[in-house]
Coordinates of C-alpha atoms and ligand atoms in Angstrom, one line a residue:
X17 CA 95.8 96.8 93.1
X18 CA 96.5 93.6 94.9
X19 CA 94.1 90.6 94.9
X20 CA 93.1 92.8 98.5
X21 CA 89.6 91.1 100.1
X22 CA 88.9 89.1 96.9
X23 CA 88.3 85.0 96.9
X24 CA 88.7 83.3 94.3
X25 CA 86.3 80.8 93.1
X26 CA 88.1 78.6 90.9
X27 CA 85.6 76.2 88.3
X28 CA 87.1 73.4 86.2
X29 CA 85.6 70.0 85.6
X30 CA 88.1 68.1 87.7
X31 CA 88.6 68.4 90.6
X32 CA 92.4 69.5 92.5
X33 CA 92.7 66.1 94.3
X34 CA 91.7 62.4 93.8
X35 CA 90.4 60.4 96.3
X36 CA 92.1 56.9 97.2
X37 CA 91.5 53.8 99.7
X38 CA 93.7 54.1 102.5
X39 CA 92.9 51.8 105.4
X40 CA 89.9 51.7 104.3
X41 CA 89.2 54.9 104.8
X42 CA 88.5 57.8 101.8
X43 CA 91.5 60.5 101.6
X44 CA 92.6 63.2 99.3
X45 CA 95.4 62.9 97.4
X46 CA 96.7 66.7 95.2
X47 CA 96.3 65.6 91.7
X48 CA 99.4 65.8 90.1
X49 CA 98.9 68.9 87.3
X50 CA 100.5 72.1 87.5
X51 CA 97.3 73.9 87.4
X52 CA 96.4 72.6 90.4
X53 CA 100.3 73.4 92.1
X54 CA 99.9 77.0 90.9
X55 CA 96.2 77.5 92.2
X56 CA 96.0 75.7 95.5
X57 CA 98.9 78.5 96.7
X58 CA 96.9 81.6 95.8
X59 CA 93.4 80.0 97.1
X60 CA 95.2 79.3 100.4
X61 CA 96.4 83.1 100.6
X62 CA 93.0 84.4 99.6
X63 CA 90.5 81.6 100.5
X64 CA 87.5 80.7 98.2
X65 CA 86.6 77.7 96.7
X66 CA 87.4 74.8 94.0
X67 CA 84.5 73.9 92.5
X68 CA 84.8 70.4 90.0
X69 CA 82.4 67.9 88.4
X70 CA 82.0 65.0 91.1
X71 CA 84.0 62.2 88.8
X72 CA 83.2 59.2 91.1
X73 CA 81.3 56.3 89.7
X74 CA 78.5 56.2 91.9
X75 CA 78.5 53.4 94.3
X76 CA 75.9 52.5 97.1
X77 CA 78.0 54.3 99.6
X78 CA 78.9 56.9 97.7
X79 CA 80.2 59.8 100.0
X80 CA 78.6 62.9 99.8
X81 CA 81.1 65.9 98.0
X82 CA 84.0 65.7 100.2
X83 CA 83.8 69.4 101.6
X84 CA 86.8 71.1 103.9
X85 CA 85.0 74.0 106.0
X86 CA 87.8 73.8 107.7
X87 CA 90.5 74.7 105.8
X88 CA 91.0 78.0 104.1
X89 CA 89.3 77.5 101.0
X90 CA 86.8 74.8 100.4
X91 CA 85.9 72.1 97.4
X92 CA 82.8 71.4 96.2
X93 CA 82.0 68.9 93.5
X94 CA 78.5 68.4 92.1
X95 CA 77.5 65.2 91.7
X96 CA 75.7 65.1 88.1
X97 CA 73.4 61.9 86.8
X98 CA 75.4 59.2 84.8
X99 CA 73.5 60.1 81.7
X100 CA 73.8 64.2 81.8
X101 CA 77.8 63.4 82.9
X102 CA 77.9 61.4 79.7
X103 CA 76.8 63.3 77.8
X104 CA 78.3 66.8 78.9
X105 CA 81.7 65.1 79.2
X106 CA 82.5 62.3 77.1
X107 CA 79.7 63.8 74.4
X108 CA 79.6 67.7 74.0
X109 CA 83.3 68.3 75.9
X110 CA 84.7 65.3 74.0
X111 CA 83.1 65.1 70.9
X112 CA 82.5 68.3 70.1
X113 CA 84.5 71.0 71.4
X114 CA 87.5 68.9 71.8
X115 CA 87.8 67.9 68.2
X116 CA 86.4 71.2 66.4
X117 CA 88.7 73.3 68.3
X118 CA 91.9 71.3 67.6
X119 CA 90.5 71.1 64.1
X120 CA 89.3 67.7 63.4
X121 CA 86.0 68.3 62.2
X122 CA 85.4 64.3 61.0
X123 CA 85.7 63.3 64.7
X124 CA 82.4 65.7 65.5
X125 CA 79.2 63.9 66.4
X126 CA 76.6 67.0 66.8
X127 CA 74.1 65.8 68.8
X128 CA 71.2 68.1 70.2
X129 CA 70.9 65.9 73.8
X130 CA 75.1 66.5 74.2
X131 CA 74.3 70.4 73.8
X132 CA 71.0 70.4 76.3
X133 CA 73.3 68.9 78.8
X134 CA 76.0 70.2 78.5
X135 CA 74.4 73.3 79.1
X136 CA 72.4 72.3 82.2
X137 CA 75.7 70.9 83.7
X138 CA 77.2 74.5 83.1
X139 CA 74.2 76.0 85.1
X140 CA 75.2 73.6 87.7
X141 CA 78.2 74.8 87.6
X142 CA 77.2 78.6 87.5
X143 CA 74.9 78.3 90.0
X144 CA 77.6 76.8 92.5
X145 CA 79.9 79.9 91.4
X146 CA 77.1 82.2 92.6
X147 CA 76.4 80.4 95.6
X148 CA 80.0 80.8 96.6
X149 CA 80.6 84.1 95.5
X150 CA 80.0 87.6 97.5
X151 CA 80.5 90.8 95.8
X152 CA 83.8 91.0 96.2
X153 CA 85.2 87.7 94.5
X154 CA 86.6 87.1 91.3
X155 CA 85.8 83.7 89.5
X156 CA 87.7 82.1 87.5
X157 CA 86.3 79.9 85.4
X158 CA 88.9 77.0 83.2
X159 CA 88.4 75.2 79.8
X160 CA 86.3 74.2 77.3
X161 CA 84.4 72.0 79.9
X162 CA 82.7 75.3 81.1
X163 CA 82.0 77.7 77.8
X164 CA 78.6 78.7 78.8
X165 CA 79.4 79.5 82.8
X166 CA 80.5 82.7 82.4
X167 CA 77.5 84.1 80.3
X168 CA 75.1 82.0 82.8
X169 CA 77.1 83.5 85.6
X170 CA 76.7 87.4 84.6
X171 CA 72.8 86.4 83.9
X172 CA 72.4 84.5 87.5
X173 CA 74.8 87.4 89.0
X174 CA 75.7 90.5 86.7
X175 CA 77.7 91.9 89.6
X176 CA 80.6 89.4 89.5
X177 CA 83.8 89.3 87.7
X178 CA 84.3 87.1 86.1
X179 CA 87.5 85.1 84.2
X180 CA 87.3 82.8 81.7
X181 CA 91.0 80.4 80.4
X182 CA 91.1 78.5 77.6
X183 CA 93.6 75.4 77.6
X184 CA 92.7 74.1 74.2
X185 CA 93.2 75.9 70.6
X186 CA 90.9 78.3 69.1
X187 CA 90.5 77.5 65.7
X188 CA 89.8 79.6 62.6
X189 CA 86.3 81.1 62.4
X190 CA 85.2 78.9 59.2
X191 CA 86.0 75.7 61.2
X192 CA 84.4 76.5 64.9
X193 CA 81.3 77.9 62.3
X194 CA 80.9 74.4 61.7
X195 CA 79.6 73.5 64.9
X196 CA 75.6 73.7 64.7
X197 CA 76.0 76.0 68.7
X198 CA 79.0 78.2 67.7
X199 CA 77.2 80.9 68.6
X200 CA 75.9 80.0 72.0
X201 CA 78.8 78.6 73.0
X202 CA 80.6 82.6 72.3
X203 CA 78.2 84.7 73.9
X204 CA 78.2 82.0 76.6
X205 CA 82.4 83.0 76.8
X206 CA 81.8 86.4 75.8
X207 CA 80.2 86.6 79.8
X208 CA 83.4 86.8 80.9
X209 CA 85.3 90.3 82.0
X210 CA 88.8 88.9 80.4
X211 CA 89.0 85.6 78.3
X212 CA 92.6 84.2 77.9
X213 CA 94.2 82.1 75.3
X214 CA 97.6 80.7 75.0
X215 CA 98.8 82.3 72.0
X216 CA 98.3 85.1 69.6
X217 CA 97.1 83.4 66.6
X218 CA 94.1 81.5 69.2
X219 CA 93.1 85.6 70.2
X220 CA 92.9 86.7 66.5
X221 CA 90.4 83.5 65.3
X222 CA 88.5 84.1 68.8
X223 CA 87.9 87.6 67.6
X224 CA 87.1 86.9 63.9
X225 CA 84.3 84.4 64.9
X226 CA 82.7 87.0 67.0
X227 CA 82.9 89.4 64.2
X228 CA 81.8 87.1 61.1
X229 CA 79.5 84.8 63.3
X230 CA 77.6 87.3 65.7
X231 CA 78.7 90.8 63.9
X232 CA 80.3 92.2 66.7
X233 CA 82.7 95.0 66.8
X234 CA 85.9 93.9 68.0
X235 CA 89.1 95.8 68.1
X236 CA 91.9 93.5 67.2
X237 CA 95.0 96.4 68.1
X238 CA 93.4 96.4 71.8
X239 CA 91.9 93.2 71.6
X240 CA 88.3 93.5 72.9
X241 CA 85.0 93.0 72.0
X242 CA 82.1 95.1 72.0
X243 CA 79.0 92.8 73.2
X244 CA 76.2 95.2 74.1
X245 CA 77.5 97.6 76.7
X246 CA 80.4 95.7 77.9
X247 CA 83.9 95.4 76.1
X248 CA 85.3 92.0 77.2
X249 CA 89.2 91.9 76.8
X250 CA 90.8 89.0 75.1
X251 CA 94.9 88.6 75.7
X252 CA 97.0 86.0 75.1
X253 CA 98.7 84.6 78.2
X254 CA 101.1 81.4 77.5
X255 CA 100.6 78.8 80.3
X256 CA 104.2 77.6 82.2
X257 CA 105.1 74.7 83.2
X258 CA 105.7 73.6 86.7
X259 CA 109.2 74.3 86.7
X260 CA 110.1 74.6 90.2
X261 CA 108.8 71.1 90.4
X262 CA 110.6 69.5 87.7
X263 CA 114.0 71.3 88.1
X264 CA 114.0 70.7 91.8
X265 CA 113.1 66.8 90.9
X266 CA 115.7 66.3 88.2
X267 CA 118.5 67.5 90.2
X268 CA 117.2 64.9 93.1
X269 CA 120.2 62.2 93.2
X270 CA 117.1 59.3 93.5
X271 CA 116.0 61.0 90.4
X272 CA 119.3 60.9 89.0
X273 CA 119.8 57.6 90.2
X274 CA 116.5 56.3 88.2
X275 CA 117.8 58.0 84.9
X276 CA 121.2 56.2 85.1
X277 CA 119.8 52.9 85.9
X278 CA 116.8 53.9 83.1
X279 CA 119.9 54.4 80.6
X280 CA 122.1 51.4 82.1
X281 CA 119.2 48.7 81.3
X282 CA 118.0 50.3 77.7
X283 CA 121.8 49.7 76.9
X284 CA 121.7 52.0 74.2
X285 CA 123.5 55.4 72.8
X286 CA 120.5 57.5 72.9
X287 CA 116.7 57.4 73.9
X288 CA 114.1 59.5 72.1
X289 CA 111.2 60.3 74.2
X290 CA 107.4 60.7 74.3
X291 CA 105.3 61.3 76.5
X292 CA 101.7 62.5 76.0
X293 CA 98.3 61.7 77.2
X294 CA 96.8 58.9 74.6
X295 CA 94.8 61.3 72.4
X296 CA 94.5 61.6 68.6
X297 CA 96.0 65.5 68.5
X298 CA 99.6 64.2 70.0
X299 CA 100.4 62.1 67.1
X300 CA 101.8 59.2 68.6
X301 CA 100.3 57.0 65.5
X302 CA 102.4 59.5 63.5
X303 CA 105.4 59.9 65.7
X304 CA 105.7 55.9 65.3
X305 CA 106.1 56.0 61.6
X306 CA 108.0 58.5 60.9
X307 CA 110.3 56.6 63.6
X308 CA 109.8 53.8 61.4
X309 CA 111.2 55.8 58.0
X310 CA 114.2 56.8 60.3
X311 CA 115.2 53.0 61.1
X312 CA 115.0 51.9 57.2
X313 CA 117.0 55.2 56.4
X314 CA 119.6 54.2 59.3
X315 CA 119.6 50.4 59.0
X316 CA 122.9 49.9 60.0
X317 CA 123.3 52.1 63.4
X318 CA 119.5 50.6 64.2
X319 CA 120.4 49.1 67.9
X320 CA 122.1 52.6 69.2
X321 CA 118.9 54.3 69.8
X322 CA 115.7 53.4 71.3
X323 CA 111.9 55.3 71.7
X324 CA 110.5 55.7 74.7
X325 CA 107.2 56.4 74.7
X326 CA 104.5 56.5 77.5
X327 CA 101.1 57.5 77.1
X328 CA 98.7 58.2 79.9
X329 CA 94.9 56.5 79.2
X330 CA 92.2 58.6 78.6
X331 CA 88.8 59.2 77.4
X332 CA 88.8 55.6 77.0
X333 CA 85.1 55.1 77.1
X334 CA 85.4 57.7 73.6
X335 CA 85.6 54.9 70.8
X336 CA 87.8 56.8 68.4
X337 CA 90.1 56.8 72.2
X338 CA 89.9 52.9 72.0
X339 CA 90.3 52.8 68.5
X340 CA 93.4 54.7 68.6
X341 CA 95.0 53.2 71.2
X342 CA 94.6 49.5 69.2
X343 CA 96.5 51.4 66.4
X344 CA 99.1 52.6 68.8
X345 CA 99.7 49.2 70.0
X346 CA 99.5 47.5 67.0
X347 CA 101.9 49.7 65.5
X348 CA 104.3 49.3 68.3
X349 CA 104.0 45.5 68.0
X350 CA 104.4 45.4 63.9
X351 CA 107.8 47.9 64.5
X352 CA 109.2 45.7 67.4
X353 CA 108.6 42.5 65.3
X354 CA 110.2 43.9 62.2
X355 CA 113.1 45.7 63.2
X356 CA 114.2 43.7 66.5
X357 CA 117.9 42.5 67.0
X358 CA 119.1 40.2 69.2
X359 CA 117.4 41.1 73.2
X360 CA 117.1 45.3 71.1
X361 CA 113.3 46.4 70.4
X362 CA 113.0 50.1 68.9
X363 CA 109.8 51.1 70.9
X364 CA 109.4 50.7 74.4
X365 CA 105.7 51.7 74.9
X366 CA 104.0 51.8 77.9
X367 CA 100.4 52.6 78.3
X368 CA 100.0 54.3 81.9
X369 CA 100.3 57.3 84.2
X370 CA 103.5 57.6 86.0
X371 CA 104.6 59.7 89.1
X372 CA 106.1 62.7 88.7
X373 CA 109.8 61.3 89.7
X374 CA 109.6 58.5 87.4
X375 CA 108.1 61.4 84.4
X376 CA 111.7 63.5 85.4
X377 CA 113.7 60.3 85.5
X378 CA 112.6 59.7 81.8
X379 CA 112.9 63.7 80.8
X380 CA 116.6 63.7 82.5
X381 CA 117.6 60.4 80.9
X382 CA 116.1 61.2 77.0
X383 CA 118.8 63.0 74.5
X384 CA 115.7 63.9 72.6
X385 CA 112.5 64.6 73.0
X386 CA 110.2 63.9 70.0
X387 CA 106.9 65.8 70.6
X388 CA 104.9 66.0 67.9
X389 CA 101.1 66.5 68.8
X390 CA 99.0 67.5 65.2
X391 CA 97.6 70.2 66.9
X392 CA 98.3 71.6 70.7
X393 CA 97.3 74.5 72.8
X394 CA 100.2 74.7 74.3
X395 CA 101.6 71.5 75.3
X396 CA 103.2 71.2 78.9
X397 CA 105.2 68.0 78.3
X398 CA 108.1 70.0 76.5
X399 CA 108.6 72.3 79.3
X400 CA 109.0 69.8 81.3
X401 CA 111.8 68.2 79.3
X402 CA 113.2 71.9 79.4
X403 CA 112.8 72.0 82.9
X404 CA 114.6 68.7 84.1
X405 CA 117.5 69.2 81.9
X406 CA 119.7 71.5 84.1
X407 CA 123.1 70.9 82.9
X408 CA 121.7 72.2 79.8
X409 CA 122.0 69.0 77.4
X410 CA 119.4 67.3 76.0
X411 CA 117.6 68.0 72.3
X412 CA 113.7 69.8 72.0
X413 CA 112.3 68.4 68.6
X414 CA 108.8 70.1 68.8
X415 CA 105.9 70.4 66.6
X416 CA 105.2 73.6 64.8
X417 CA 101.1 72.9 64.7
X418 CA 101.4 72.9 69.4
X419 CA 101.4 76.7 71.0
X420 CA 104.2 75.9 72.8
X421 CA 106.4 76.1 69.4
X422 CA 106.0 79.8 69.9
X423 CA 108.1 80.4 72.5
X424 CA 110.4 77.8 71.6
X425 CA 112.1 79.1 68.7
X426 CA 115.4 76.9 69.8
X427 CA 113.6 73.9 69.8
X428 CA 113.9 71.7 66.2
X429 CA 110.4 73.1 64.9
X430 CA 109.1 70.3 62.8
X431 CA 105.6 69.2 60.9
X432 CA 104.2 66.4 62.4
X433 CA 102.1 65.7 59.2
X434 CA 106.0 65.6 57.5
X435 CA 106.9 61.8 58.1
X436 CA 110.4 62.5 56.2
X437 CA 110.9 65.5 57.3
X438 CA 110.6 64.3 61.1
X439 CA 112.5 61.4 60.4
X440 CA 115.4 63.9 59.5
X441 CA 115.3 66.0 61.8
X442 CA 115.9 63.0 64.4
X443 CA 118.8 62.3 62.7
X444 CA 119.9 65.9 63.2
X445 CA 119.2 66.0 67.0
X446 CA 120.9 63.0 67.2
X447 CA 123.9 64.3 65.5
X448 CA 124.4 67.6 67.2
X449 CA 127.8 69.0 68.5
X450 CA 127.5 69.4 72.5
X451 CA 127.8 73.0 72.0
X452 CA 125.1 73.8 69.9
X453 CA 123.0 71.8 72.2
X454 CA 124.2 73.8 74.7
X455 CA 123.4 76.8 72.9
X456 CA 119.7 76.0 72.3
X457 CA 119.1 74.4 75.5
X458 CA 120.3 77.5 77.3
X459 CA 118.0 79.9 75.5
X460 CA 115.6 77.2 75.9
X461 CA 115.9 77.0 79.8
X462 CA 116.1 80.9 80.3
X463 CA 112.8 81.9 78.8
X464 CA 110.9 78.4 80.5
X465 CA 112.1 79.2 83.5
X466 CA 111.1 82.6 83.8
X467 CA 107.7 81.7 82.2
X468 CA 106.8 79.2 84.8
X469 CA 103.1 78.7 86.0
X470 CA 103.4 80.8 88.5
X471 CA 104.3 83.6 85.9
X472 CA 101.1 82.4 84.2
X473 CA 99.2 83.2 87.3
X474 CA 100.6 86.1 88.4
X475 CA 100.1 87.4 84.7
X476 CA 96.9 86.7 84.3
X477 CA 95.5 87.9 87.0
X478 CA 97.0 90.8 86.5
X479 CA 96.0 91.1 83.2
X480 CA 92.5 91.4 85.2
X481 CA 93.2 93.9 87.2
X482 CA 94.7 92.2 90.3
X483 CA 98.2 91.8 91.3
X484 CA 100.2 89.1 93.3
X485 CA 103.0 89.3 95.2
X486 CA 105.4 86.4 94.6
X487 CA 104.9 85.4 97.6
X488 CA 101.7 84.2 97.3
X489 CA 102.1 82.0 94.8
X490 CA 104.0 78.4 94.8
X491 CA 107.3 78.8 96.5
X492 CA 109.9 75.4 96.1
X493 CA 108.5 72.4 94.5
X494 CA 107.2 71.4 98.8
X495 CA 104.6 68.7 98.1
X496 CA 105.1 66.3 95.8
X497 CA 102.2 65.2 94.3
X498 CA 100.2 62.0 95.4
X499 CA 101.1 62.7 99.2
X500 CA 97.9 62.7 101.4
X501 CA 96.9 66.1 101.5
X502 CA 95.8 66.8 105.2
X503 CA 93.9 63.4 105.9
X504 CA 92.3 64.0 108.9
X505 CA 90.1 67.0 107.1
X506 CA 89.4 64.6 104.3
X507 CA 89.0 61.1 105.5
X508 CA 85.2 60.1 104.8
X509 CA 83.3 57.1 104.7
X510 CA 84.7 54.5 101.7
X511 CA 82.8 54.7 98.7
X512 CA 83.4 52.4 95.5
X513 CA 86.5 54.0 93.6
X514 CA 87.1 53.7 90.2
X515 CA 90.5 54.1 88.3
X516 CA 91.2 57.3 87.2
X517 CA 92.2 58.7 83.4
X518 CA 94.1 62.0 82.7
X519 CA 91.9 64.6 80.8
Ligands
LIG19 P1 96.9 68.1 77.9 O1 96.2 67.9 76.6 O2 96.6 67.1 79.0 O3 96.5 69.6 78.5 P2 99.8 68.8 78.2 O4 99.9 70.3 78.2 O5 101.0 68.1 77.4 O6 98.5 68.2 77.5 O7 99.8 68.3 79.7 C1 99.9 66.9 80.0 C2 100.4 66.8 81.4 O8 100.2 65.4 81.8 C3 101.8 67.1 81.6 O9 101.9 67.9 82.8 C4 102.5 65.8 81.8 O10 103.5 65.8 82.8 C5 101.4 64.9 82.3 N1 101.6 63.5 81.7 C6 101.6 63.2 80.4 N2 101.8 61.9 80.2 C7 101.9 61.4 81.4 C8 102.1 60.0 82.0 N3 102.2 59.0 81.2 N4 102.0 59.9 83.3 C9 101.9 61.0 84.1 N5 101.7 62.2 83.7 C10 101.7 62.4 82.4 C11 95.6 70.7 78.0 C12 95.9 71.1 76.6 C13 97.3 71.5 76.4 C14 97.7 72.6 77.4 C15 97.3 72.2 78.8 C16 97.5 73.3 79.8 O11 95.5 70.1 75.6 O12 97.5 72.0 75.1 O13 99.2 72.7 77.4 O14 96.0 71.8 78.9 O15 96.8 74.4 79.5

């Protein structure tokens, strides 16, 4: 069966494109995520509709939801009060899902007004979907943002199919039983036809809290559910990176340029990299000192090497966000003082967002990549690395505790939690032959590669029932991110813009 007649109606709480001044004027601009990359292709091929959470601090001359009837599928974003936003977003998204399903139960606040708006900003959402939606169309519904859509959806419309993915970890069914609405927030996903996850291990605790915490029969060898009549399906489907993107930019001679001039001015041997959005589950608190045990255990080579590390801002009005990032920087500043020589710092930290050229610059100029998140769904940022280094060189030194360690078996698995241990295993990417980085990179590239987001896509939605041909999904890495995305169709009257975050 092919996708045939079916739209899809994509939800997620942000939106595919950002909004920027241009000559005074309003326009679209793709946002740079591979979600968004993968998508756009198949919603142009089958039309529908985007619908997001409208973002935009409210200004007198707001805009209203910047709309394209025109094109072939359409956005809508729903503008919600500053107080329900708050509190669906940076409260119940950020507070509560966020750190009970990456397992970091002390960060929870469980607040009843978090819950009651979070779940009227889902019916928002659902009742969008079903105004959108004819018979026909499939919704698919993204994240933790949106856990109660699908169940409101099948009440509001029973008729519609409906997908539900889920970026973020699952945890294990004594930890999300902690959270006073675990069982809303289940039968609320449990709406859904087909609910994905990126690994196995995130379908198995998804199906042990439905048995211990509603007493549902599941069937783990086939790996549904049985919720009153319906048997929702539960597969694990490992997002891909945007390869085409990334291995098409690395091999760019601008981008190559960048890296050699990136390498030329650090004036050292080898750089380490990070790169994460500033979040407590990446571990760049952590990454920094176990850095630190490698310099005192490798005093006298200290200059040869440097970390980079970038971090995107994010949830910055979230005080542990703030808190964390004064650590990070503190940190950074206490290393940098202690250990520096001469004009040579070890860190060279930089708290922004950066394009997508400069991001493959820094993957195609790092020997090693140090990603060590303390708990990851999957984690994007190593494929990436995988994906810019094309002549096959370059060392993967990833976390066991992100999803993305599953595929990676050629990657230096390490613990995060395991200061020494990390430390070490530095020193041993740093000390490989060229051939066995050659080796592992290889396998590396070949199973990234053919695992892209696309892939994702494609497998997903035919996990549901539909197939694609490839050639209605992304083809060539075409539109660089950040580009105006047909301005005349979006240009709208200025409203006040605010600075965006990642996440
Ligand atoms: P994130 O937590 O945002 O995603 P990740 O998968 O690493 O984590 O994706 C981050 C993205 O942001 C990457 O595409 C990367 O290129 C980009 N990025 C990071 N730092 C940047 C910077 N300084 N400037 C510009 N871009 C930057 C959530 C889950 C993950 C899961 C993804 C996809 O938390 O576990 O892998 O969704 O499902």
């Amino acid at each position: 069966m092919r996708l045939g007649p079916s739209r899809l109606i994509i939800l997620s709480n942000r939106g595919p494109y950002t909004t920027a001044v241009v000559r005074r004027r309003v326009v679209a601009r793709r946002s740079a995520g591979g979600l968004v990359a993968a998508l756009e292709p198949v919603l142009r091929s089958q039309g529908g509709t985007w619908i997001a959470w409208d973002d935009r601090p409210p200004g007198r001359r707001r805009p209203p939801a910047l709309t394209d009837e025109r094109g072939p599928f359409s956005l809508r974003l729903l503008p919600f009060s500053e107080a329900a936003a708050s509190n669906y977003y940076h409260g119940f998204s950020n507070r509560v899902l966020w750190p009970i399903c990456h397992g970091f139960l002390d960060k929870c606040r469980f607040d009843h007004v978090f819950f009651r708006d979070y779940m009227r900003c889902n019916l928002e959402f659902s009742r969008a979907a079903v105004r959108e939606a004819s018979r026909r169309d499939i919704v698919w519904v993204h994240d933790y943002h949106l856990a109660l859509v699908p169940g409101q959806v099948r009440t509001l419309a029973p008729h519609l199919r409906t997908l539900l993915f889920w970026h973020i970890p699952f945890p294990p069914a004594w930890v999300f039983k902690a959270m006073p609405w675990a069982r809303e927030i289940l039968e609320g996903m449990l709406g859904a036809d087909l609910i994905g996850f990126h690994t196995q291990d995130y379908v198995r605790h998804f199906l042990e809290s439905c048995r211990v915490l509603l007493g549902l029969p599941v069937n783990e060898a086939r790996g549904e559910v049985q919720f009153g009549r319906r048997h929702p399906r539960i597969i694990a489907c490992p997002i891909g990176a945007d390869v085409e993107a990334f291995d098409t930019l690395a091999r760019r001679p601008g981008v190559l340029l960048k890296a050699h001039q990136l390498r030329k001015s650090l004036g050292v041997d080898q750089i380490v990299l990070g790169v994460d959005r500033l979040d407590y589950t990446k571990g760049i608190l952590e990454r920094f000192l176990a850095y630190e045990i490698f310099l005192k255990k490798h005093s006298q080579n200290r200059s040869r090497q440097v970390l980079v590390q970038v971090a995107v801002p994010s949830r910055t009005r979230v005080h542990d966000y703030a808190l964390l990032r004064r650590q990070i920087d503190e940190t950074a500043g206490r290393l940098n003082a202690l250990y520096a020589e001469g004009s040579w710092v070890p860190i060279r930290y930089s708290y922004r967002s950066i394009s997508r050229e400069s991001l493959a610059a820094l993957y195609a100029a790092a020997d090693v990549a140090l990603i060590t998140p303390l708990r990851d769904g999957m984690n994007l940022v190593a494929k990436e690395y995988v994906a810019s280094h094309t002549r096959n060189d370059g060392v993967l030194i990833v976390s066991e505790l992100a999803g993305a360690a599953e595929e990676m078996e050629e990657a230096l698995i390490v613990n995060p939690y395991d200061l020494e241990k990390v430390a070490d295993t530095l020193r041993r990417a740093m000390d490989m032959t060229l051939k066995e980085k050659t080796e592992r990179m290889q396998a590396l590239r070949s199973r990234v590669l053919s695992r892209d987001i696309n892939w994702w896509v494609r497998e997903f939605l035919r996990a549901a029932g539909f197939s694609l041909a490839r050639s209605d999904v992304h083809r060539g890495a075409a539109r660089p991110a950040g580009v105006p995305f047909e301005p005349a169709a979006w240009i709208q009257p200025v409203g006040r813009l605010g600075v965006r975050e990642a996440n």
